[in-house]
Short mmCIF file of C-alpha atoms in Angstrom, two decimals:
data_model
loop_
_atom_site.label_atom_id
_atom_site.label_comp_id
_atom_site.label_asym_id
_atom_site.label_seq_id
_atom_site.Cartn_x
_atom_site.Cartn_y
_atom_site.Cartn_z
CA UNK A 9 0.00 0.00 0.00
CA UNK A 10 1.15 3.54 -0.22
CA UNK A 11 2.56 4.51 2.90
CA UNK A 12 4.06 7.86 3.05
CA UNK A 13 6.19 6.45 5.85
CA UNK A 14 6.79 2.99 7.78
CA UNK A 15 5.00 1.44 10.30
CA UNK A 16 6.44 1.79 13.72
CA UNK A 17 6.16 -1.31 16.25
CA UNK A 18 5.05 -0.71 19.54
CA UNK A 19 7.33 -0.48 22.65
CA UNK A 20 7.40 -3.44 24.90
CA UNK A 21 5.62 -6.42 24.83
CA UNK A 22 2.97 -8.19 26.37
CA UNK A 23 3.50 -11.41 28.28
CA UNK A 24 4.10 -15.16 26.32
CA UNK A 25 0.80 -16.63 24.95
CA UNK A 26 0.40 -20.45 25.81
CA UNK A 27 1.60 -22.70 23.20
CA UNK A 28 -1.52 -23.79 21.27
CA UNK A 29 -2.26 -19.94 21.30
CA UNK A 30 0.80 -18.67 19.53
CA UNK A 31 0.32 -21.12 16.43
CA UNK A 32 -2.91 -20.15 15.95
CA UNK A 33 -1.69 -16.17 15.82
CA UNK A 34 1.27 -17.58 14.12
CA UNK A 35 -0.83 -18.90 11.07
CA UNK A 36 -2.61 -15.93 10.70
CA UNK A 37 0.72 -14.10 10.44
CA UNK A 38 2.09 -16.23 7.98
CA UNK A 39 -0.72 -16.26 5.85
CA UNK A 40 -0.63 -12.50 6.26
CA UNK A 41 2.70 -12.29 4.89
CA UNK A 42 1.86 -14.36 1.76
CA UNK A 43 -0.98 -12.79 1.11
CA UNK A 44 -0.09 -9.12 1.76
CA UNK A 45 1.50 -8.91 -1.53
CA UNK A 46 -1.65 -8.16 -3.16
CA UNK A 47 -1.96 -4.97 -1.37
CA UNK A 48 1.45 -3.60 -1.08
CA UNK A 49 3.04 -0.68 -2.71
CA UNK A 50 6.39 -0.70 -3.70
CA UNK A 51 7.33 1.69 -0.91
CA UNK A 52 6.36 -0.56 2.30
CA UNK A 53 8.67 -3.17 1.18
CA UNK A 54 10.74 -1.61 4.04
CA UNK A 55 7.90 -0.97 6.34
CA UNK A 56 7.56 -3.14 9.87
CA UNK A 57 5.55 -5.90 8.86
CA UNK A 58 8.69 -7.35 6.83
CA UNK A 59 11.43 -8.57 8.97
CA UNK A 60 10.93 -11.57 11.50
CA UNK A 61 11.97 -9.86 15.02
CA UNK A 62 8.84 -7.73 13.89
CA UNK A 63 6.84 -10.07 13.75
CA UNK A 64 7.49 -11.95 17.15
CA UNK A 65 7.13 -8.52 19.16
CA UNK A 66 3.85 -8.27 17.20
CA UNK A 67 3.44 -12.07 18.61
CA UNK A 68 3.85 -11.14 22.15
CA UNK A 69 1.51 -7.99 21.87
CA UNK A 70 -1.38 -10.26 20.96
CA UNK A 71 -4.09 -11.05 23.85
CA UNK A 72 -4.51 -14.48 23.99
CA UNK A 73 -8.10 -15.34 22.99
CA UNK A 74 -8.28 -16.47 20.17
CA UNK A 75 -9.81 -20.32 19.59
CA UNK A 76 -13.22 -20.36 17.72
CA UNK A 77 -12.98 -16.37 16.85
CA UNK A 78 -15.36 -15.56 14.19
CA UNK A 79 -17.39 -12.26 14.38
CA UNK A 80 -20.03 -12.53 16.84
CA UNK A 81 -17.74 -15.22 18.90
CA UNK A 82 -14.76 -12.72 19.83
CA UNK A 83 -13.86 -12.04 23.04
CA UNK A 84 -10.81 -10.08 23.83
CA UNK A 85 -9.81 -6.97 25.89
CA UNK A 86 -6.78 -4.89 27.08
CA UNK A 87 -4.60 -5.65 29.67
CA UNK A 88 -3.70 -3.03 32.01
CA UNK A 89 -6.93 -1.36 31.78
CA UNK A 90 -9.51 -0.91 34.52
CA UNK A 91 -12.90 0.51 33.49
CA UNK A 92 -14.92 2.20 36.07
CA UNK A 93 -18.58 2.85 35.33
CA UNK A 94 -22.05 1.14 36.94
CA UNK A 95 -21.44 -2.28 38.31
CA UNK A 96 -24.41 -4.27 36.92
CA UNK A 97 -22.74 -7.78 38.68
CA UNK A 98 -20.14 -7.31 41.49
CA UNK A 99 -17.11 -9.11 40.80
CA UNK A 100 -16.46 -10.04 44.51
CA UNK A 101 -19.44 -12.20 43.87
CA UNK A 102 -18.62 -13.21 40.49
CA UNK A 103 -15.85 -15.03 39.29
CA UNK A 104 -14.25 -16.78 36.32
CA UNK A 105 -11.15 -18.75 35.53
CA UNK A 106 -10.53 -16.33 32.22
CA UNK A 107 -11.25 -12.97 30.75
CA UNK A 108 -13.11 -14.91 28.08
CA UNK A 109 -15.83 -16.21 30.65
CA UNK A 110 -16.22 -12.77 31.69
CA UNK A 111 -16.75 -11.44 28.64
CA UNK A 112 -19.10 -13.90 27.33
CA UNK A 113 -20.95 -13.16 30.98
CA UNK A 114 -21.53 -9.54 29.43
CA UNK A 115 -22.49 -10.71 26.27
CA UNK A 116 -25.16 -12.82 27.85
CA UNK A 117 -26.85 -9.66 29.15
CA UNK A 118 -27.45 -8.77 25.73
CA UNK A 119 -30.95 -9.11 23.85
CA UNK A 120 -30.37 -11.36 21.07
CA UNK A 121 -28.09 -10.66 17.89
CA UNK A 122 -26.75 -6.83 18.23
CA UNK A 123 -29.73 -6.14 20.55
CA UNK A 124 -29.28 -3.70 23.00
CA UNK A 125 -27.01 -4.76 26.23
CA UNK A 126 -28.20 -4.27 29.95
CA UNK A 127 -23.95 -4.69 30.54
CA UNK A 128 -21.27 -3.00 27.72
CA UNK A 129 -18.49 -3.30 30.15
CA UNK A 130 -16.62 -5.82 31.63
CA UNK A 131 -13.48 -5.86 33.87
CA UNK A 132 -11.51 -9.21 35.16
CA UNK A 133 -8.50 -9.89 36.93
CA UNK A 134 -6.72 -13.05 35.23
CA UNK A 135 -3.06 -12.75 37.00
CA UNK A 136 -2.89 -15.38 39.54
CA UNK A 137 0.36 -13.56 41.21
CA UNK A 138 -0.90 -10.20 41.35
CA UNK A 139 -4.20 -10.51 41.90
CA UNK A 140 -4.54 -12.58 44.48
CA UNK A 141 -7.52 -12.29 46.44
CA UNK A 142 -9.01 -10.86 43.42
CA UNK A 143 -7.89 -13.57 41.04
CA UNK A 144 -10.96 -14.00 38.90
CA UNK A 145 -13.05 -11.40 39.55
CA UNK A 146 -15.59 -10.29 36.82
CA UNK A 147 -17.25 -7.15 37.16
CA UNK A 148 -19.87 -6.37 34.27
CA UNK A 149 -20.73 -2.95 33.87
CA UNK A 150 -22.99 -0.45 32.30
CA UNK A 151 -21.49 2.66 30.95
CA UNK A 152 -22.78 6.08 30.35
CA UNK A 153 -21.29 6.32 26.69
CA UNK A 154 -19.68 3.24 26.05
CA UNK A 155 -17.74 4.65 22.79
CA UNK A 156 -16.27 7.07 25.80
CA UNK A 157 -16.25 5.11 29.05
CA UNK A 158 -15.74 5.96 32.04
CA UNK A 159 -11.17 4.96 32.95
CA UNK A 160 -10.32 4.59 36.75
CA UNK A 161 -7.15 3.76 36.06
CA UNK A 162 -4.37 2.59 33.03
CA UNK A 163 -0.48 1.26 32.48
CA UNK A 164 1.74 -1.48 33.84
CA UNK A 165 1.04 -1.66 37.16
CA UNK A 166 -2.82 -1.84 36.82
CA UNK A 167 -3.66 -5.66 37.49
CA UNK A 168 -7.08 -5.59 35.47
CA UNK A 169 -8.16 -6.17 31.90
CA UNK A 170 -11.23 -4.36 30.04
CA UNK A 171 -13.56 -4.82 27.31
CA UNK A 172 -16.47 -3.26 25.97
CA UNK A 173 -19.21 -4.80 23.92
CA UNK A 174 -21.29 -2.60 21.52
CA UNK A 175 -25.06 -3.22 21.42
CA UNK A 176 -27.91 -2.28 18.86
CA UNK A 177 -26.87 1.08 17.18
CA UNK A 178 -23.87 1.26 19.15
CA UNK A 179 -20.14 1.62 17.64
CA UNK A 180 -21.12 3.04 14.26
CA UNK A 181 -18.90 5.39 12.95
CA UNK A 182 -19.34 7.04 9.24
CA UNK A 183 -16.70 7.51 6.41
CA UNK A 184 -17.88 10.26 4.90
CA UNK A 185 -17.10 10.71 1.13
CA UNK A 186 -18.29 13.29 -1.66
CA UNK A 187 -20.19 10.35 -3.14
CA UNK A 188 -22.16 9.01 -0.03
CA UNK A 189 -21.48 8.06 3.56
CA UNK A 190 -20.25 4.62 4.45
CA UNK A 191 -21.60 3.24 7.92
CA UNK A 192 -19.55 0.88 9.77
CA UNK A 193 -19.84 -1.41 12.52
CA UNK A 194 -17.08 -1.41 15.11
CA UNK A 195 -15.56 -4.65 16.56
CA UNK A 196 -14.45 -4.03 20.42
CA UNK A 197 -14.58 -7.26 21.15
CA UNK A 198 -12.62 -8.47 18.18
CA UNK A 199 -10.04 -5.38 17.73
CA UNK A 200 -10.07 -3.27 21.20
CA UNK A 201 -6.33 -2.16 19.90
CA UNK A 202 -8.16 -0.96 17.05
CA UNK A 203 -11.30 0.63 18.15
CA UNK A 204 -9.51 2.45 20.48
CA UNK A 205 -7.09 3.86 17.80
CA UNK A 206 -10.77 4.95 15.67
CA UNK A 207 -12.26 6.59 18.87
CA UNK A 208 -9.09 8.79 19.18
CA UNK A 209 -9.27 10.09 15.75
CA UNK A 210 -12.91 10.60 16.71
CA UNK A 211 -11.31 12.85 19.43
CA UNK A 212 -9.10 15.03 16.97
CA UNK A 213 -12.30 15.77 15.33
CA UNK A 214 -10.39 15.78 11.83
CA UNK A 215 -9.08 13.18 9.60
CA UNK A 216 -6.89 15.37 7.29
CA UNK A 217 -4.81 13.07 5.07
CA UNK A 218 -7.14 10.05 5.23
CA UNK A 219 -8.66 9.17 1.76
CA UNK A 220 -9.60 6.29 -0.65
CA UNK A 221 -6.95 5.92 -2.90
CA UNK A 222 -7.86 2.34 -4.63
CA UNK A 223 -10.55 1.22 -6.06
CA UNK A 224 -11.05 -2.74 -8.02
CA UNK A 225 -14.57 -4.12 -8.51
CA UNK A 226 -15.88 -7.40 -8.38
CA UNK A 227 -15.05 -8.12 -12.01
CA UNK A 228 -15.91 -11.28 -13.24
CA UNK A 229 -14.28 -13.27 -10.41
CA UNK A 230 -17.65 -12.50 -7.76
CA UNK A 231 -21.09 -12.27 -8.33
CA UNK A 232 -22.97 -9.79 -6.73
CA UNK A 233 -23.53 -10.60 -3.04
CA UNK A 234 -19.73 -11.14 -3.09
CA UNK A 235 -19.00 -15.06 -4.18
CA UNK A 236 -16.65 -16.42 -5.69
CA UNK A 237 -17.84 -17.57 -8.87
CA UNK A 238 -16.60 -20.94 -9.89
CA UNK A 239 -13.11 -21.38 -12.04
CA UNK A 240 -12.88 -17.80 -11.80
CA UNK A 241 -9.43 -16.32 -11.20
CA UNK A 242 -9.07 -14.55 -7.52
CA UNK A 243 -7.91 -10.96 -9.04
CA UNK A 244 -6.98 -8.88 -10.33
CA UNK A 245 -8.97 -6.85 -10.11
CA UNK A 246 -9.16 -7.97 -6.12
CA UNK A 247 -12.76 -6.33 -5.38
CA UNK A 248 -12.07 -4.10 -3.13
CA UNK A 249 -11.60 -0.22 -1.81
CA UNK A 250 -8.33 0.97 -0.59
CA UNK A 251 -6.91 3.66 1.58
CA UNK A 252 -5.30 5.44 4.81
CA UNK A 253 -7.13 6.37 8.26
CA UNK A 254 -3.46 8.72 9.21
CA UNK A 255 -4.78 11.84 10.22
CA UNK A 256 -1.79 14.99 10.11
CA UNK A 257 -0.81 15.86 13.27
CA UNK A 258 -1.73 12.82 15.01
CA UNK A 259 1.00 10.27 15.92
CA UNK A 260 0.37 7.23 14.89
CA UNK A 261 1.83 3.86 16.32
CA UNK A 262 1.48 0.41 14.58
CA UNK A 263 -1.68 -1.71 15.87
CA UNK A 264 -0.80 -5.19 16.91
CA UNK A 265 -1.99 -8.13 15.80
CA UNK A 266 -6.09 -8.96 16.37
CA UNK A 267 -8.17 -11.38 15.09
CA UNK A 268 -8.37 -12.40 11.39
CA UNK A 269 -11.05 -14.55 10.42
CA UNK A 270 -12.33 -14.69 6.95
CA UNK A 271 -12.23 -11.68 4.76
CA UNK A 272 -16.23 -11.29 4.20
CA UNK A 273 -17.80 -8.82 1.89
CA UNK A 274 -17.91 -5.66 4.18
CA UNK A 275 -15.48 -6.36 6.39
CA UNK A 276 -13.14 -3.14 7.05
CA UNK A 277 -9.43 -4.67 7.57
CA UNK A 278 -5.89 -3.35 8.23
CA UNK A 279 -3.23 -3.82 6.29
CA UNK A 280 -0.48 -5.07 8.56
CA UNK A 281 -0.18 -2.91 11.58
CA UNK A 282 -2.17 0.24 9.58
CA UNK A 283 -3.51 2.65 9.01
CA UNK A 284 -3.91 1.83 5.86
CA UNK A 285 -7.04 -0.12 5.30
CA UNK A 286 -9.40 -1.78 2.97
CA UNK A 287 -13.08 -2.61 2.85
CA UNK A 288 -13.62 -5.95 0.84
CA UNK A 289 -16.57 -6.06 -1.83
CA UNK A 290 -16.25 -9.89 -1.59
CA UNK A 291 -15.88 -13.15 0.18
CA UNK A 292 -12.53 -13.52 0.16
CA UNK A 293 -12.41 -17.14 1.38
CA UNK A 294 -8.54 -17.68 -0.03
CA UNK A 295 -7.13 -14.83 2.63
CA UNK A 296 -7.40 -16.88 5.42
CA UNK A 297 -6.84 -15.30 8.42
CA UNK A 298 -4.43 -12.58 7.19
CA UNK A 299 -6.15 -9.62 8.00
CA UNK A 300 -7.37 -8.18 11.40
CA UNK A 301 -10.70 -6.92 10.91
CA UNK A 302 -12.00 -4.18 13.08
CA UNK A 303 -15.64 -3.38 11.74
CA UNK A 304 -17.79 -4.28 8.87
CA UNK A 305 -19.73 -1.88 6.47
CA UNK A 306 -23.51 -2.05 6.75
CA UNK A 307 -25.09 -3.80 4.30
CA UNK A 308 -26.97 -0.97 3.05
CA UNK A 309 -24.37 1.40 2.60
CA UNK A 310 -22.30 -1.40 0.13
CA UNK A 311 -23.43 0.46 -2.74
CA UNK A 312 -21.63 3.54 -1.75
CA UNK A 313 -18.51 1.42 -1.84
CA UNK A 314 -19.86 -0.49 -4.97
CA UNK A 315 -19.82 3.35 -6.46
CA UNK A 316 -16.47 4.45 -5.24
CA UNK A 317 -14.99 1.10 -7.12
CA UNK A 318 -16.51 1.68 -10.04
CA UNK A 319 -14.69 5.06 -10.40
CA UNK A 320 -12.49 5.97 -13.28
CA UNK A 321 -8.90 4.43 -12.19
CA UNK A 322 -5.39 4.16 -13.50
CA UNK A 323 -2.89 1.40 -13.61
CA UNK A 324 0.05 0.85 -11.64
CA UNK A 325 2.26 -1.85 -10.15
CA UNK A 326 2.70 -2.46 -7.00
CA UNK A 327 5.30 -5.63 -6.16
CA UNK A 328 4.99 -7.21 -9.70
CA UNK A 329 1.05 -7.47 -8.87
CA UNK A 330 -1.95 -5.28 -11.29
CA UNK A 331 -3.74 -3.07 -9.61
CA UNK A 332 -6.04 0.06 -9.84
CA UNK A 333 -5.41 3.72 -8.75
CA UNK A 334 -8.28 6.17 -8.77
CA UNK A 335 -7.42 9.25 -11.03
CA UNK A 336 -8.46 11.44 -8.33
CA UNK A 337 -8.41 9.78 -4.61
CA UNK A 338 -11.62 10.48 -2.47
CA UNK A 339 -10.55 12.39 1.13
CA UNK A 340 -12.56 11.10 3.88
CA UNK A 341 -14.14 12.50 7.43
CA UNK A 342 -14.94 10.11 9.78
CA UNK A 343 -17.36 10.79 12.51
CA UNK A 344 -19.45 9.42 15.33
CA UNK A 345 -23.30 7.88 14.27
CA UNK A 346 -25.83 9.20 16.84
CA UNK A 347 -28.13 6.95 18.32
CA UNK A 348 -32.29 7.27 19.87
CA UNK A 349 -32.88 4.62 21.71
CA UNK A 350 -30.81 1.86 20.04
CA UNK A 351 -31.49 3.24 16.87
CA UNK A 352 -29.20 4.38 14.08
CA UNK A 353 -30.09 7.81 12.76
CA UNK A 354 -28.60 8.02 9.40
CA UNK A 355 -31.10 9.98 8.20
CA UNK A 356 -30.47 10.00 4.09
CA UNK A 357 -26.76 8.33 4.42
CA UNK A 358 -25.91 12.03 4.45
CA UNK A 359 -26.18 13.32 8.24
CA UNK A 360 -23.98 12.28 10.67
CA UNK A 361 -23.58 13.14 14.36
CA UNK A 362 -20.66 15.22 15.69
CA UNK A 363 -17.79 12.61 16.68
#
């Protein structure tokens, strides 16, 4: 991709993953790195996600759910976090033997498939050592704003992990472009890492320098809900919208690995560590696990991607691979989808709350 600079890793790292853990993460490295070809420009072939001791500090930053995550299933948080906010379930009363039961507990309290959630919060203590007395608690939580909640306290020395889970109409942010806004759908529980990097551009309230710079339809390799159509070549052109969420001005450190389950049509991935990202107008079944994926487009607003690809383009070559420029790149704003009640309130895909 067309970084105007390379990715910088992350200082420290997080503690050792067990065993069965790390080849999981491993795998979806790997496959990242064969894969990642196909989105590269020229220029990154320097950037962080290249060399090896990269990519095991990247290893260690990763939390260590990660077994039967598909959207819907995740369950991760950050460590070193502790949430404050309405205690729904007292975790002196409530305990697990990992963050993952705790989070699931939260997710319980929800009403049905994205319904609205009676907890959006949860907060465990999962080291043995340091805990002690606490070791296990789970305290679920109900938050105020959940896209802002409330922090007690943050950093090394804090013994507690977080997560947050977004309900109905919750975590939508919108990409706003000259031809139509796109809606997405953000992840927590999948990419915390990555939601919190979105909710901070939220807080520069700007996104100068972010734009759509690719743009490759479906071509005749996907049919129109996104599938792969049978003895069909995978690309080019790769179906699928291309670009940076670097805003000027705002430091930006490389995201660490999250999960990266199937590339679906909608899903809104990074590229490596970011920001550059894409938003996939098909099922790409053959990038298995190589992409984190932090959010997914709303199925309505697919046309204004469907739009943006079909764009006049130019060639160019980016590692020996075909792709498709657009002649004039699209900036973007990104801001904050209100919500009444558990409702969205897109209005005409063309009013968008304040972030």
């Amino acid at each position: 991709m067309g970084r105007k600079q390379s990715d910088q890793s992350g200082s420290g790292s997080r503690r050792s993953v067990l065993i069965p853990v790390l080849l999981s993460v491993t795998s979806c490295i790997l496959v990242y790195t064969v894969s990642s070809w196909v989105m590269r420009h020229p220029m990154d072939t320097a950037s962080s996600d290249g060399g090896s001791s990269t990519i095991l500090a990247r290893l260690e930053r990763v939390d260590a759910e990660v077994e039967g995550e598909d959207m819907g299933e995740c369950c991760r948080g950050l460590e070193h976090l502790e949430l404050w906010g309405s205690a729904v379930k007292w975790g002196t009363d409530h305990k697990f033997n990992t963050s993952r039961e705790c989070c699931q507990a939260c997710k319980a309290m929800c009403g049905g498939v994205d319904g609205p959630c009676l907890c959006d919060s949860w907060v465990f203590c999962g080291d043995r050592e340091r805990c002690r007395e606490k070791f296990g608690e789970c305290w679920l939580k109900k938050q105020k704003d959940v896209m802002l909640p409330a922090l007690q306290e943050s950093g090394d020395k804090v013994i507690w992990t977080s997560g947050l889970i977004f309900g109905k109409g919750e975590g939508i942010v919108s990409l706003e472009t000259e031809y139509g806004n796109i809606h997405i759908k953000l992840f927590p529980d999948c990419a915390p890492h990555s939601v919190a990097y979105i909710v901070e551009l939220l807080g520069a309230r700007h996104c100068a320098g972010c734009r759509i710079y690719r743009a490759e339809g479906r071509g005749h390799s996907w049919d129109p809900v996104g599938n792969h159509i049978t003895e069909a070549s995978f690309g080019p052109p790769y179906a699928l919208i291309q670009g940076t969420l670097e805003a000027e001005g705002l430091p930006f450190k490389g995201i660490p690995v999250e999960a990266c389950p199937t590339i679906k049509r909608g899903s809104v991935a990074w590229v490596g560590a970011g920001p550059e990202f894409f938003i996939s107008l098909a099922n790409h079944h053959e990038w298995v696990r190589a992409y984190t994926i932090f959010g997914s487009v709303l199925p309505e607003d697919m046309e204004i991607a469907e739009k943006i690809a079909g764009l006049p383009t130019k060639s160019d070559t980016w590692n020996s691979v075909n792709v498709s420029v657009l002649e004039k790149p699209i900036d973007l704003k990104i801001k904050r989808i209100s919500t009444n009640n558990g409702d969205l309130n897109l209005g005409s895909n063309a009013n968008s709350g304040s972030s």
